[in-house]
Amino acid sequence: MTTGATLTAVGRPLARVDGPAKVTGSGRYAAEFTLPGTTYAALVGARTASGRVVGIDTSAAEDAGGVLAVLTHRNLPKIAAPPHLLPSLAGHAAPGESFFPLQSDVVHYFGQPVAMVIAESHERAQFAARQVHVEYERSASTTTLDEGRDQAYEPEAIFAGFIPARSVRGDVEAGFEAAAHRLDATYHFAANHHNPIEPSATTAVWDGDRLTLYDATQGIVASQSTVAALLGIPPSKVRVRASYVGGGFGCKAMIWPHVTLAAMAARHVRRPVKLALTREQMFTSCGHREEQEQRVELGATDDGRLTALRHHKLSLTSPFDEWAEPSLSIASQAYACPNYEGVYRLIRSNTMTPTFTRGPGETTGMYALECLMDELAHRIGIDPVQLRLRNHADADPNTGHPWSSDGAEECYRRGAARFDWQSRNPEPRSERDGNWLIGKGMATAGYPVFFPMQPQRARARLYADGSAVVQAGTQDFGTGSGTAMTQVAADGLGVSVENVRFEYGDTDLPNVAAAVGSAGAGMLSAAVHTAVTTLRDQMIEQAIADPDSPLHQADPAAVVARGGRMELRDEPGSGESYRDLMQRHFMTDMDALGSWQPPPPNVPYGLATFGAQFAEAVDPDLGVVRVRRMVGAFAPGRILNARTAHSQVMGGMLWGLGQALLEGSLVDTRDGRWANASLGEYLVPVNADAPDVDIEFVEVTDTVVNPLGVKGLGEVGMVGAAAAIANAVFHATGYRARELPIRIEHLL
């Protein structure tokens, strides 16, 4: 924090400022905006994975009561330009895939929109959509890894071209030759889908040539830029509002076709249109974590020091994008291994483009690495925690740059102490509680620190009554950013949180990039902090220049703001209040725009958030795994709100439990559909599955990432959780889990 501010609100477990609106129902979500004349759209999804539409009979749908239009590739206008895939942090249009439906008769994946019905009510639209009859000319499809192995290839880059597909340091073969121990294992991961409480929805309304979208999104500016680009209109003609978003987890990070389709439908019928995806359509419309396979080879000395690491990933992508979640980044940085080779290979398949899913990439990459690290520890007879400490990287192994901040070793030690790790008997099947086998496992957690490419902006306004309003064009999708930014603003201005209101959820406000990849807290707090401290400094400068002020001609560096007053640092009660200064000058308000420029991509530091996960699993004779205890220690830099931070990490850890034991999307290869596309069949943890979760934050000082030293923690809570559980299952049963989710039949 810059000179002149004292931290009194930041870090406190302040209750959510938007809590009352959420629990009373006064907070409205995208599908709850019903404007005068609102109509309703329903999508018709393809029932084949590959082929062409050779016939569409819309007559029954058009004859259904209340139907205004049925749009297909035959009558929907063409988009202005093909989508260009860019991550939403890039600050430009961020379509989820470089394909837009309803532009031709070609079908690329099951569920791809082939028609859209607009009607007077939601029920009529859904009914009419079922009356649209589509005939297909079906062609051969690829929907699983096994079907496409002979088509695998190594691209030049993945992740929209941002990440090279091959990364090498040192001499891997020489590292293996020098190894006393060599381990080799292959891990398979089922596809995963996001299932936020609020399905994706968009309400679109035109006023002349100006478009307003009420969108369930993790990035209102990304929605604005994407829809503008696809419609061929200036972004200034598109306004996006998203005051309340019911969870995102990655599926609302990129902008999927339904958002633009809602705008096109509204333009066609000249009335507001509301398009809400069904739960089944959430499995075919918003991306997913791709089915993948990872092979990891480790070489190590007798005392456990790594000499070589080879990590190859094979995964499914869409027919039109070379997308793979970046699974190898933290896995390549977590340990001081001099020789490394990481390679991504892809299979083009009949699926939509995969996308961010919570803990994107690192959850799978670290699962594979951490399970094999546990296997190495068992083989050479060293404690798993000590093995990690022995191989801890004091600097980024890829570049040699020092970490901007670290904390990993402290996380290992403090997490182990909280878990009582030292009491663990290392022999598998050695601990029992009655008929239950008890297993204890651990794993490293880590996630990269990302920066947006463009400046992040916020506006602050101080009123003569001492209250303040801070504004930023961001959104809160359950993370508590509105609450945390209230705290940041209060400390920057030196006022109480009760005197601050944070306004967000509207692209008419100063723009901030999409809150993805744990980057939201860092970039947003930096913009807010810059705005409020700029405003505070303006007020201090005015007081110093005012002959009637007690602070006249004071040294600005000696003046601080606290309790709504500007006073000398060493003389509490000196100076004057903002209110006194403003009233003396007949001012009703004062404002300032703050702009924070993120560090450049070549900043000479390693950038990552680290942690350690511990889990206790039990396994009876029937092979049912129950996790009864989880402990996590994390070093995310400065904590903005202890309560919301705890909630974020706990949610990630419990999702890691789901990934380990429950979650997996299965494909029916006959037609390419997801066979379990509902919350009745796609299993997620419920309260009865939730163990005791103990979390500790190790605050580390970071002067590189942003003014407040906030590294972010939305993703890291999931990384390492599944591996810790799998390692606990091995300790309990002796079974090494090479496939996720771990099922009962694996253990019988």
XYZ file of C-alpha atoms in Angstrom:
748
model
C 0.000 0.000 0.000
C 1.378 3.411 -0.896
C 2.343 6.073 1.624
C -0.581 7.743 3.339
C -2.819 4.730 3.950
C -3.280 2.412 6.892
C -4.725 -1.084 6.530
C -7.666 -1.411 8.885
C -10.414 -2.852 6.659
C -8.421 -5.031 4.246
C -8.075 -8.565 5.535
C -11.026 -8.426 7.910
C -13.745 -11.120 7.558
C -16.328 -8.531 6.549
C -19.772 -9.973 5.727
C -20.786 -9.661 2.096
C -22.212 -6.260 1.304
C -24.491 -7.863 -1.302
C -25.660 -10.589 1.066
C -29.040 -9.029 1.934
C -29.913 -8.518 -1.751
C -29.101 -12.141 -2.527
C -31.006 -13.732 0.341
C -34.055 -11.481 -0.010
C -34.309 -11.870 -3.780
C -33.955 -8.176 -4.545
C -30.741 -8.857 -6.461
C -31.662 -9.697 -10.046
C -29.816 -12.117 -12.316
C -29.640 -12.074 -16.126
C -32.772 -14.175 -16.692
C -34.754 -12.126 -14.172
C -34.787 -8.919 -16.201
C -38.233 -8.932 -17.804
C -38.597 -5.764 -19.826
C -41.834 -4.516 -21.397
C -42.627 -6.683 -24.415
C -40.080 -9.374 -23.531
C -40.092 -12.471 -25.722
C -38.323 -15.771 -25.143
C -35.896 -17.766 -27.264
C -35.183 -21.493 -27.208
C -32.377 -23.266 -29.017
C -32.715 -26.485 -30.984
C -29.545 -28.569 -30.737
C -28.200 -31.012 -33.300
C -28.824 -34.675 -32.524
C -25.721 -35.936 -34.248
C -22.006 -35.337 -33.737
C -21.054 -34.875 -37.368
C -22.780 -34.332 -40.669
C -25.052 -31.897 -42.455
C -28.563 -30.590 -42.056
C -30.403 -31.744 -45.178
C -33.884 -30.746 -44.141
C -35.623 -28.578 -41.534
C -39.396 -28.577 -41.161
C -40.390 -25.569 -39.046
C -44.078 -25.518 -39.955
C -45.345 -27.184 -36.781
C -43.270 -24.834 -34.664
C -44.429 -21.764 -36.571
C -48.054 -22.855 -36.164
C -47.690 -23.262 -32.400
C -49.363 -20.536 -30.397
C -47.414 -17.406 -29.627
C -44.445 -18.156 -31.893
C -42.938 -15.040 -33.488
C -40.118 -16.568 -35.536
C -38.059 -19.667 -36.188
C -34.493 -18.883 -37.267
C -32.173 -21.370 -38.994
C -29.085 -21.152 -41.178
C -31.440 -20.323 -44.035
C -32.790 -17.066 -42.630
C -30.465 -15.924 -39.853
C -28.219 -13.043 -41.015
C -24.511 -13.756 -41.328
C -22.166 -12.486 -38.658
C -19.865 -9.624 -39.573
C -16.624 -11.563 -39.174
C -15.563 -15.061 -38.105
C -14.805 -15.369 -34.380
C -11.134 -15.235 -33.496
C -10.242 -17.226 -30.399
C -8.494 -15.158 -27.730
C -8.375 -15.719 -23.960
C -10.692 -13.317 -22.150
C -7.744 -11.802 -20.264
C -6.418 -10.460 -23.558
C -8.869 -7.558 -23.348
C -10.399 -8.070 -26.781
C -13.310 -10.046 -28.156
C -13.261 -13.444 -26.455
C -15.555 -15.918 -28.237
C -15.462 -19.399 -26.737
C -14.710 -20.946 -30.123
C -13.774 -19.785 -33.609
C -17.031 -21.134 -34.952
C -20.481 -19.579 -34.978
C -23.572 -21.755 -35.467
C -26.560 -21.230 -37.763
C -24.332 -19.948 -40.554
C -24.304 -23.113 -42.692
C -25.720 -26.635 -42.793
C -22.564 -28.261 -41.353
C -22.829 -29.969 -37.954
C -19.609 -30.268 -35.938
C -20.852 -31.541 -32.565
C -23.897 -32.865 -30.757
C -25.982 -30.031 -29.330
C -24.724 -27.434 -31.811
C -27.593 -24.950 -32.372
C -29.367 -25.675 -35.660
C -32.491 -23.574 -35.031
C -33.811 -20.919 -32.658
C -37.448 -20.313 -31.778
C -38.730 -16.976 -30.433
C -42.126 -16.943 -28.729
C -44.280 -14.936 -26.350
C -43.453 -17.093 -23.329
C -40.681 -19.394 -22.155
C -43.019 -22.391 -22.168
C -44.260 -21.705 -25.696
C -40.710 -21.306 -26.969
C -39.629 -24.590 -25.386
C -42.697 -26.401 -26.760
C -42.238 -25.014 -30.254
C -38.537 -25.906 -30.227
C -39.561 -29.539 -29.801
C -41.736 -29.250 -32.901
C -38.821 -28.375 -35.189
C -37.976 -31.487 -37.190
C -34.441 -31.748 -38.559
C -33.068 -34.328 -40.978
C -29.328 -35.055 -41.023
C -26.869 -36.612 -43.390
C -24.614 -38.222 -40.789
C -20.878 -38.740 -41.197
C -18.190 -40.521 -39.201
C -17.243 -38.844 -35.946
C -14.488 -38.881 -33.340
C -15.668 -38.301 -29.780
C -13.173 -40.106 -27.490
C -9.416 -40.399 -27.113
C -9.486 -44.058 -28.055
C -11.326 -43.328 -31.305
C -8.798 -40.703 -32.341
C -5.387 -41.909 -31.173
C -4.130 -42.533 -34.690
C -5.032 -38.925 -35.590
C -3.018 -37.296 -32.772
C -0.594 -34.544 -33.713
C 1.631 -31.969 -32.065
C 0.517 -28.399 -32.853
C 2.824 -25.404 -32.826
C 0.930 -23.849 -29.939
C -2.173 -24.262 -27.798
C -4.430 -21.930 -25.829
C -5.255 -19.736 -28.821
C -1.585 -19.676 -29.810
C -0.343 -18.212 -26.525
C 1.495 -21.289 -25.227
C 4.072 -23.301 -27.240
C 3.134 -26.958 -27.532
C 6.675 -28.052 -26.675
C 8.889 -26.797 -23.835
C 12.362 -28.102 -23.028
C 15.138 -27.219 -20.591
C 18.379 -29.085 -20.035
C 18.915 -32.594 -21.410
C 16.136 -34.961 -20.385
C 17.794 -38.137 -21.645
C 21.010 -37.310 -19.794
C 18.929 -36.677 -16.693
C 17.349 -40.103 -16.924
C 20.733 -41.758 -17.456
C 21.957 -40.119 -14.239
C 18.913 -41.293 -12.281
C 19.020 -44.108 -9.761
C 15.246 -44.421 -9.943
C 12.957 -44.001 -12.927
C 9.170 -43.993 -12.749
C 6.708 -43.927 -15.626
C 2.917 -43.679 -15.332
C -0.039 -42.701 -17.510
C -3.143 -40.998 -16.114
C -6.574 -40.698 -17.711
C -9.043 -37.934 -16.918
C -12.727 -37.976 -17.778
C -14.184 -34.799 -19.222
C -15.631 -32.413 -16.619
C -18.468 -29.912 -16.973
C -19.281 -26.738 -15.086
C -22.568 -26.703 -13.275
C -23.118 -23.297 -11.662
C -26.420 -22.790 -9.866
C -27.372 -20.195 -12.493
C -27.359 -21.591 -16.046
C -26.067 -19.173 -18.652
C -28.654 -16.648 -19.778
C -28.843 -13.414 -21.764
C -31.579 -10.824 -22.080
C -31.111 -8.570 -25.131
C -32.899 -5.333 -26.009
C -32.298 -2.845 -28.828
C -32.990 0.871 -28.639
C -32.462 2.026 -32.188
C -28.890 1.060 -33.024
C -27.886 0.622 -29.388
C -27.910 -2.797 -27.744
C -28.176 -3.583 -24.034
C -27.386 -7.082 -22.780
C -28.163 -8.449 -19.328
C -25.684 -11.306 -19.365
C -24.511 -14.002 -16.966
C -20.808 -13.486 -17.556
C -17.438 -13.427 -15.848
C -16.395 -10.540 -18.074
C -18.864 -7.832 -19.062
C -16.240 -6.107 -21.224
C -15.491 -9.418 -22.962
C -19.229 -9.825 -23.674
C -19.387 -6.275 -25.010
C -16.346 -6.668 -27.282
C -17.350 -10.106 -28.580
C -20.938 -9.275 -29.478
C -19.871 -5.989 -31.074
C -17.288 -7.770 -33.224
C -19.692 -10.491 -34.350
C -22.442 -8.003 -35.173
C -20.076 -5.527 -36.810
C -20.976 -2.574 -34.606
C -18.772 -0.370 -32.395
C -18.388 -1.556 -28.786
C -19.693 1.864 -27.727
C -23.070 0.779 -29.112
C -23.208 -2.227 -26.772
C -23.871 -1.965 -23.068
C -23.578 -5.060 -20.856
C -24.984 -5.283 -17.352
C -24.341 -8.081 -14.857
C -24.950 -7.037 -11.290
C -25.428 -10.567 -9.974
C -24.019 -13.755 -11.483
C -24.790 -17.139 -9.964
C -21.378 -18.778 -10.296
C -19.030 -19.030 -13.243
C -16.137 -21.463 -12.681
C -14.900 -20.906 -16.249
C -18.028 -21.575 -18.306
C -18.887 -17.856 -18.193
C -15.324 -16.674 -18.814
C -15.451 -16.934 -22.597
C -18.395 -15.623 -24.599
C -20.415 -18.398 -26.208
C -22.715 -18.128 -29.254
C -25.986 -17.895 -27.285
C -25.113 -14.349 -26.175
C -24.897 -13.029 -29.736
C -27.831 -15.197 -30.844
C -30.006 -13.474 -28.234
C -29.017 -10.091 -29.701
C -29.711 -11.303 -33.249
C -33.109 -12.654 -32.208
C -34.020 -9.360 -30.525
C -33.087 -7.452 -33.649
C -35.147 -9.839 -35.775
C -38.398 -9.565 -33.772
C -37.773 -5.930 -32.742
C -38.534 -6.745 -29.128
C -36.497 -7.732 -26.063
C -35.482 -11.404 -26.113
C -34.543 -13.580 -23.162
C -32.482 -16.694 -23.909
C -31.772 -19.017 -20.980
C -29.952 -22.303 -21.534
C -31.453 -25.457 -20.096
C -29.371 -27.587 -17.753
C -28.791 -30.122 -20.539
C -27.700 -27.341 -22.903
C -25.110 -26.241 -20.330
C -23.273 -29.458 -21.259
C -23.201 -28.606 -24.984
C -23.018 -24.807 -25.089
C -20.347 -23.479 -22.694
C -17.249 -25.599 -23.135
C -15.854 -28.167 -20.701
C -12.640 -29.662 -19.349
C -11.561 -31.975 -22.132
C -11.024 -35.723 -21.858
C -7.269 -36.136 -21.585
C -4.395 -38.466 -20.906
C -1.065 -37.538 -19.361
C 2.119 -39.575 -19.253
C 4.713 -38.560 -16.680
C 8.243 -39.925 -16.334
C 10.446 -39.047 -13.363
C 14.117 -39.645 -12.772
C 15.599 -39.229 -9.286
C 18.681 -39.933 -7.191
C 18.681 -42.294 -4.204
C 17.958 -39.367 -1.877
C 14.985 -38.249 -3.988
C 16.414 -35.310 -5.901
C 14.828 -35.026 -9.330
C 17.147 -35.376 -12.291
C 14.614 -35.487 -15.142
C 10.931 -34.887 -15.775
C 9.085 -35.713 -18.973
C 5.416 -34.729 -19.101
C 3.283 -35.354 -22.190
C -0.401 -34.568 -22.560
C -2.876 -35.911 -25.124
C -6.354 -34.362 -25.300
C -9.393 -33.797 -27.463
C -10.005 -30.460 -29.111
C -12.677 -29.219 -31.504
C -12.520 -29.436 -35.309
C -11.677 -25.724 -35.546
C -9.518 -24.723 -32.532
C -6.220 -25.953 -31.114
C -7.257 -25.641 -27.506
C -5.885 -27.555 -24.530
C -6.017 -26.411 -20.952
C -2.426 -25.504 -19.945
C -1.768 -28.505 -17.717
C 2.029 -28.411 -17.765
C 2.950 -24.933 -16.535
C 3.041 -25.271 -12.734
C 4.035 -28.923 -13.076
C 7.150 -27.687 -14.899
C 7.895 -25.049 -12.219
C 7.004 -26.696 -8.920
C 10.344 -28.443 -8.384
C 14.015 -27.759 -8.997
C 14.484 -30.304 -11.772
C 17.246 -29.294 -14.214
C 16.052 -31.408 -17.143
C 12.502 -31.120 -18.407
C 10.399 -31.855 -21.480
C 6.726 -30.936 -21.782
C 4.646 -31.665 -24.887
C 0.982 -31.170 -25.793
C -0.622 -33.377 -28.454
C -4.143 -32.919 -29.771
C -6.861 -34.932 -31.446
C -9.415 -33.038 -33.485
C -12.805 -34.379 -32.478
C -16.502 -33.725 -32.778
C -16.870 -31.621 -29.686
C -17.177 -27.934 -29.052
C -13.978 -26.140 -28.106
C -12.986 -26.959 -24.515
C -12.475 -24.054 -22.153
C -11.373 -22.904 -18.721
C -12.696 -25.061 -15.903
C -11.871 -24.146 -12.319
C -8.154 -24.605 -11.691
C -7.742 -24.811 -15.482
C -4.941 -27.140 -16.452
C -3.092 -27.211 -13.190
C -5.634 -29.513 -11.512
C -4.908 -32.285 -14.002
C -1.217 -31.585 -14.586
C -0.440 -31.464 -10.881
C -2.583 -34.533 -10.236
C -0.388 -36.593 -12.541
C 2.866 -35.169 -11.188
C 1.884 -35.300 -7.514
C 0.660 -38.889 -7.680
C 3.952 -39.933 -9.227
C 5.890 -37.898 -6.647
C 4.043 -39.825 -3.938
C 4.983 -43.054 -5.691
C 8.618 -41.953 -5.754
C 8.533 -41.151 -2.039
C 7.148 -44.600 -1.270
C 9.692 -46.364 -3.478
C 12.775 -44.744 -1.946
C 11.382 -44.617 1.597
C 11.262 -40.866 2.160
C 8.433 -38.883 3.706
C 6.295 -37.244 0.956
C 6.515 -33.822 2.603
C 10.292 -34.091 2.929
C 10.526 -35.102 -0.727
C 8.759 -31.904 -1.725
C 10.918 -29.790 0.551
C 14.054 -31.415 -0.810
C 13.059 -30.534 -4.382
C 11.597 -27.102 -3.687
C 12.521 -24.579 -6.387
C 13.983 -21.406 -4.875
C 13.620 -19.751 -8.293
C 11.553 -20.354 -11.397
C 13.211 -23.415 -13.014
C 12.176 -22.297 -16.487
C 13.835 -18.885 -16.358
C 16.070 -18.807 -13.289
C 14.247 -15.671 -12.129
C 13.468 -15.336 -8.429
C 9.859 -15.753 -7.370
C 8.030 -12.494 -6.834
C 7.023 -14.212 -3.586
C 7.035 -17.837 -2.532
C 5.803 -19.315 0.754
C 5.661 -22.931 -0.476
C 7.992 -24.339 2.198
C 6.051 -22.611 4.956
C 2.821 -24.028 3.519
C 4.253 -27.563 3.666
C 5.331 -27.156 7.271
C 2.242 -25.407 8.571
C -0.146 -27.640 6.669
C 1.621 -30.746 7.954
C 1.464 -29.440 11.515
C -2.270 -28.699 11.279
C -2.886 -32.141 9.808
C -0.686 -33.930 12.391
C 1.196 -35.461 9.476
C 4.069 -36.631 11.682
C 1.820 -39.278 13.296
C 1.271 -40.995 9.930
C 2.531 -44.573 9.567
C 3.926 -44.641 6.001
C 2.964 -48.258 5.303
C -0.208 -48.721 3.213
C -3.117 -50.461 4.959
C -1.426 -49.926 8.314
C -4.019 -47.656 9.943
C -7.557 -48.647 10.875
C -10.540 -47.199 12.661
C -12.761 -50.204 13.336
C -13.502 -51.701 9.936
C -12.312 -48.627 8.069
C -8.910 -48.397 6.452
C -7.420 -44.945 7.044
C -5.235 -43.222 4.486
C -3.413 -39.900 4.652
C -2.108 -38.158 1.573
C -0.685 -34.806 0.522
C 0.159 -32.871 -2.611
C 1.568 -29.559 -3.762
C -0.811 -26.843 -4.925
C 0.189 -24.113 -7.337
C -1.264 -21.740 -9.889
C 0.306 -19.122 -12.188
C -0.210 -15.414 -11.635
C -1.690 -13.888 -14.792
C -1.878 -10.278 -15.899
C -4.287 -8.686 -18.363
C -2.719 -6.924 -21.312
C -4.471 -3.584 -21.014
C -4.680 -0.931 -18.265
C -7.290 -1.547 -15.565
C -9.413 1.433 -14.565
C -11.703 2.541 -11.743
C -13.314 5.791 -10.631
C -13.641 7.160 -7.105
C -15.849 10.007 -5.901
C -15.840 11.573 -2.445
C -18.835 13.577 -1.252
C -18.965 16.472 1.185
C -20.764 14.348 3.774
C -17.733 12.056 3.971
C -19.225 9.196 1.954
C -17.593 7.738 -1.159
C -18.645 5.856 -4.280
C -16.162 3.729 -6.209
C -16.990 2.351 -9.661
C -15.488 -0.277 -11.948
C -16.821 -2.135 -14.962
C -16.459 -5.579 -13.448
C -18.835 -8.201 -12.093
C -19.199 -10.364 -8.995
C -20.024 -13.994 -9.730
C -20.019 -15.147 -6.144
C -16.410 -14.470 -5.217
C -17.209 -11.486 -3.011
C -15.326 -8.930 -5.092
C -17.885 -6.230 -4.309
C -17.179 -6.680 -0.602
C -13.398 -6.864 -0.932
C -13.287 -3.747 -3.126
C -15.323 -1.864 -0.539
C -12.584 -2.706 1.951
C -9.796 -1.695 -0.435
C -11.520 1.615 -1.140
C -12.126 2.326 2.543
C -8.475 1.822 3.431
C -7.213 3.833 0.473
C -9.358 6.806 1.400
C -8.967 6.336 5.142
C -12.720 6.104 5.811
C -14.935 3.424 7.322
C -16.385 0.696 5.123
C -19.868 1.899 6.056
C -19.128 5.128 4.188
C -18.147 3.391 0.925
C -20.375 2.034 -1.830
C -18.818 -0.011 -4.636
C -20.719 0.073 -7.930
C -20.037 -2.492 -10.641
C -21.726 -4.725 -13.205
C -22.019 -2.211 -16.075
C -19.764 -1.550 -19.079
C -20.660 2.144 -18.842
C -18.291 2.207 -15.863
C -14.464 2.301 -16.241
C -13.394 -0.955 -17.831
C -11.681 -3.893 -16.138
C -10.695 -7.175 -17.820
C -12.589 -10.422 -17.250
C -12.108 -11.969 -13.815
C -10.583 -15.305 -14.816
C -7.533 -17.324 -13.852
C -7.409 -15.896 -10.312
C -6.500 -12.536 -11.859
C -9.663 -10.713 -10.821
C -8.763 -9.751 -7.258
C -5.304 -8.516 -8.186
C -6.212 -6.386 -11.176
C -9.444 -5.024 -9.713
C -7.935 -4.148 -6.340
C -5.033 -2.434 -8.128
C -7.415 -0.285 -10.178
C -9.574 0.585 -7.157
C -6.539 1.288 -4.989
C -5.057 3.552 -7.666
C -8.317 5.478 -8.018
C -8.909 6.034 -4.306
C -5.311 6.911 -3.470
C -5.242 9.365 -6.379
C -8.377 10.969 -4.962
C -6.947 10.955 -1.439
C -3.733 12.591 -2.622
C -5.741 15.276 -4.446
C -7.522 16.098 -1.206
C -4.258 16.195 0.747
C -2.684 18.486 -1.862
C -5.638 20.848 -1.618
C -5.399 20.931 2.177
C -1.663 21.636 2.069
C -2.240 24.511 -0.390
C -5.061 26.015 1.707
C -3.910 28.753 4.136
C -6.980 28.061 6.270
C -6.162 24.386 6.697
C -4.296 23.092 9.760
C -2.190 21.153 7.248
C -1.094 24.241 5.310
C 2.434 23.750 3.892
C 2.819 20.345 5.586
C 5.056 17.708 4.009
C 2.722 15.530 1.889
C 4.722 12.439 2.848
C 3.921 13.122 6.507
C 0.156 13.286 5.965
C -2.031 10.196 6.267
C -5.751 9.618 5.860
C -7.580 7.785 8.641
C -10.999 7.982 10.217
C -12.217 10.318 7.469
C -9.487 12.821 8.327
C -6.233 14.011 6.843
C -3.709 14.312 9.629
C -0.016 14.215 10.395
C 1.213 10.662 10.722
C 2.691 11.146 14.178
C -0.025 13.456 15.499
C -3.396 11.667 15.691
C -6.244 14.159 15.836
C -4.336 16.854 13.998
C -5.352 18.145 10.567
C -8.964 18.162 9.428
C -11.681 15.987 7.943
C -12.513 15.682 4.272
C -15.887 17.158 5.152
C -14.405 20.307 6.683
C -12.141 20.938 3.716
C -14.891 20.404 1.141
C -17.472 22.511 2.954
C -14.991 25.370 3.358
C -14.446 25.338 -0.402
C -18.159 24.926 -1.240
C -17.453 21.566 -2.882
C -20.186 18.960 -3.182
C -17.820 16.256 -4.388
C -14.388 15.449 -5.782
C -13.512 12.538 -8.066
C -10.544 10.826 -9.677
C -9.966 8.183 -12.324
C -7.354 5.583 -11.500
C -5.539 3.535 -14.147
C -3.222 0.648 -13.278
C -0.845 -0.713 -15.898
C -0.046 -4.405 -15.274
C 3.602 -5.518 -15.315
C 4.984 -6.409 -18.763
C 5.031 -10.054 -19.898
C 8.824 -10.187 -19.569
C 8.932 -9.126 -15.910
C 12.108 -10.760 -14.459
C 10.317 -12.770 -11.770
C 8.684 -16.139 -11.431
C 4.971 -15.596 -10.865
C 2.949 -18.237 -9.040
C 0.818 -18.891 -5.977
C 1.776 -21.970 -3.960
C 0.188 -24.123 -1.301
C -0.035 -27.611 0.158
C -3.025 -29.939 0.429
C -3.578 -32.772 2.901
C -6.437 -35.281 2.965
C -7.597 -38.210 5.044
C -9.616 -40.873 3.268
C -11.221 -44.043 4.576
C -12.108 -47.136 2.585
C -14.214 -50.060 3.789
C -14.567 -53.511 2.240
C -17.090 -52.301 -0.343
C -14.612 -49.914 -1.944
C -16.516 -46.752 -1.011
C -14.096 -43.873 -0.408
C -15.068 -41.284 2.162
C -12.943 -38.196 2.716
C -13.366 -37.139 6.310
C -10.720 -34.445 6.658
C -8.942 -31.962 4.388
C -6.304 -29.393 5.298
C -4.935 -26.706 3.017
C -2.220 -24.108 3.521
C -1.828 -21.456 0.832
C 0.351 -18.385 0.210
C -1.718 -16.060 -2.027
C -0.076 -12.775 -1.093
C -2.298 -10.289 0.683
C -5.743 -11.490 1.744
C -8.400 -8.875 1.042
C -11.241 -10.490 2.989
C -10.590 -13.457 5.250
C -14.174 -14.705 5.057
C -14.626 -14.657 1.288
C -11.076 -15.969 0.777
C -11.808 -18.913 3.046
C -15.032 -19.562 1.139
C -13.243 -19.495 -2.213
C -10.555 -21.945 -1.163
C -12.958 -24.283 0.608
C -15.122 -24.386 -2.524
C -12.080 -25.261 -4.623
C -11.017 -28.022 -2.242
C -14.492 -29.552 -2.274
C -14.562 -29.381 -6.069
C -11.247 -31.223 -5.976
C -13.040 -33.907 -3.970
C -15.662 -34.067 -6.716
C -12.988 -34.381 -9.385
C -11.292 -37.184 -7.467
C -14.322 -39.306 -6.646
C -17.460 -38.260 -8.515
C -17.275 -36.045 -11.580
C -16.953 -37.391 -15.092
C -18.832 -36.775 -18.338
C -19.307 -39.840 -20.516
C -19.887 -39.829 -24.280
C -22.318 -42.072 -26.092
C -20.157 -42.741 -29.142
C -23.157 -43.680 -31.290
C -24.282 -40.066 -31.650
C -21.646 -38.080 -29.726
C -23.977 -36.892 -26.969
C -23.011 -36.511 -23.338
C -24.752 -39.478 -21.751
C -25.068 -37.936 -18.273
C -25.977 -34.337 -19.062
C -27.963 -33.565 -15.928
C -27.364 -33.032 -12.240
C -29.172 -36.307 -11.670
C -26.418 -38.251 -13.430
C -23.400 -35.928 -13.415
C -22.379 -36.385 -9.799
C -21.115 -33.491 -7.685
C -20.385 -33.406 -3.949
C -23.293 -32.563 -1.672
C -23.299 -31.636 2.008
C -23.273 -35.295 3.025
C -19.982 -35.746 1.137
C -18.290 -32.680 2.618
C -15.542 -33.407 5.153
C -14.095 -31.095 7.767
C -12.040 -28.515 5.869
C -9.263 -26.664 7.688
C -7.579 -23.770 5.864
C -4.617 -21.586 6.758
C -3.293 -18.636 4.792
C 0.421 -17.890 4.798
C 0.610 -14.225 3.887
C 3.702 -13.366 1.875
C 4.756 -9.887 0.794
C 4.785 -9.357 -2.967
C 5.850 -5.983 -4.361
C 5.786 -7.104 -8.013
C 2.301 -8.301 -8.881
C 0.326 -5.135 -7.994
C 0.247 -2.297 -5.430
C -1.429 -4.416 -2.746
C 0.526 -7.622 -3.311
C -2.588 -9.641 -4.182
C -1.790 -12.835 -6.117
C -5.271 -14.397 -6.242
C -6.586 -17.689 -4.909
C -9.764 -18.668 -6.722
C -8.060 -21.501 -8.598
C -5.288 -22.750 -6.318
C -7.714 -24.236 -3.793
C -8.635 -26.951 -6.276
C -5.088 -27.712 -7.412
C -3.608 -30.576 -5.441
C -6.862 -31.564 -3.735
C -7.611 -34.558 -5.967
C -3.985 -35.712 -5.807
C -3.958 -35.518 -2.008
C -7.106 -37.674 -1.932
C -5.701 -40.180 -4.426
C -2.496 -40.441 -2.399
C -4.605 -40.981 0.730
C -6.482 -43.758 -1.098
C -3.149 -45.426 -1.854
C -2.078 -45.119 1.770
C -5.362 -46.680 2.865
C -5.613 -49.450 0.281
C -2.369 -49.804 -1.669
C -4.191 -48.901 -4.917
C -2.638 -46.313 -7.245
C -5.341 -44.291 -8.989
C -4.389 -43.785 -12.637
C -7.894 -42.736 -13.685
C -10.269 -40.030 -12.500
C -12.787 -40.193 -11.057
C -11.803 -43.047 -8.718
C -14.716 -45.455 -8.835
C -15.815 -48.282 -6.582
C -14.851 -50.894 -9.180
C -11.265 -49.620 -9.100
C -10.956 -50.597 -5.462
C -12.779 -53.917 -5.439
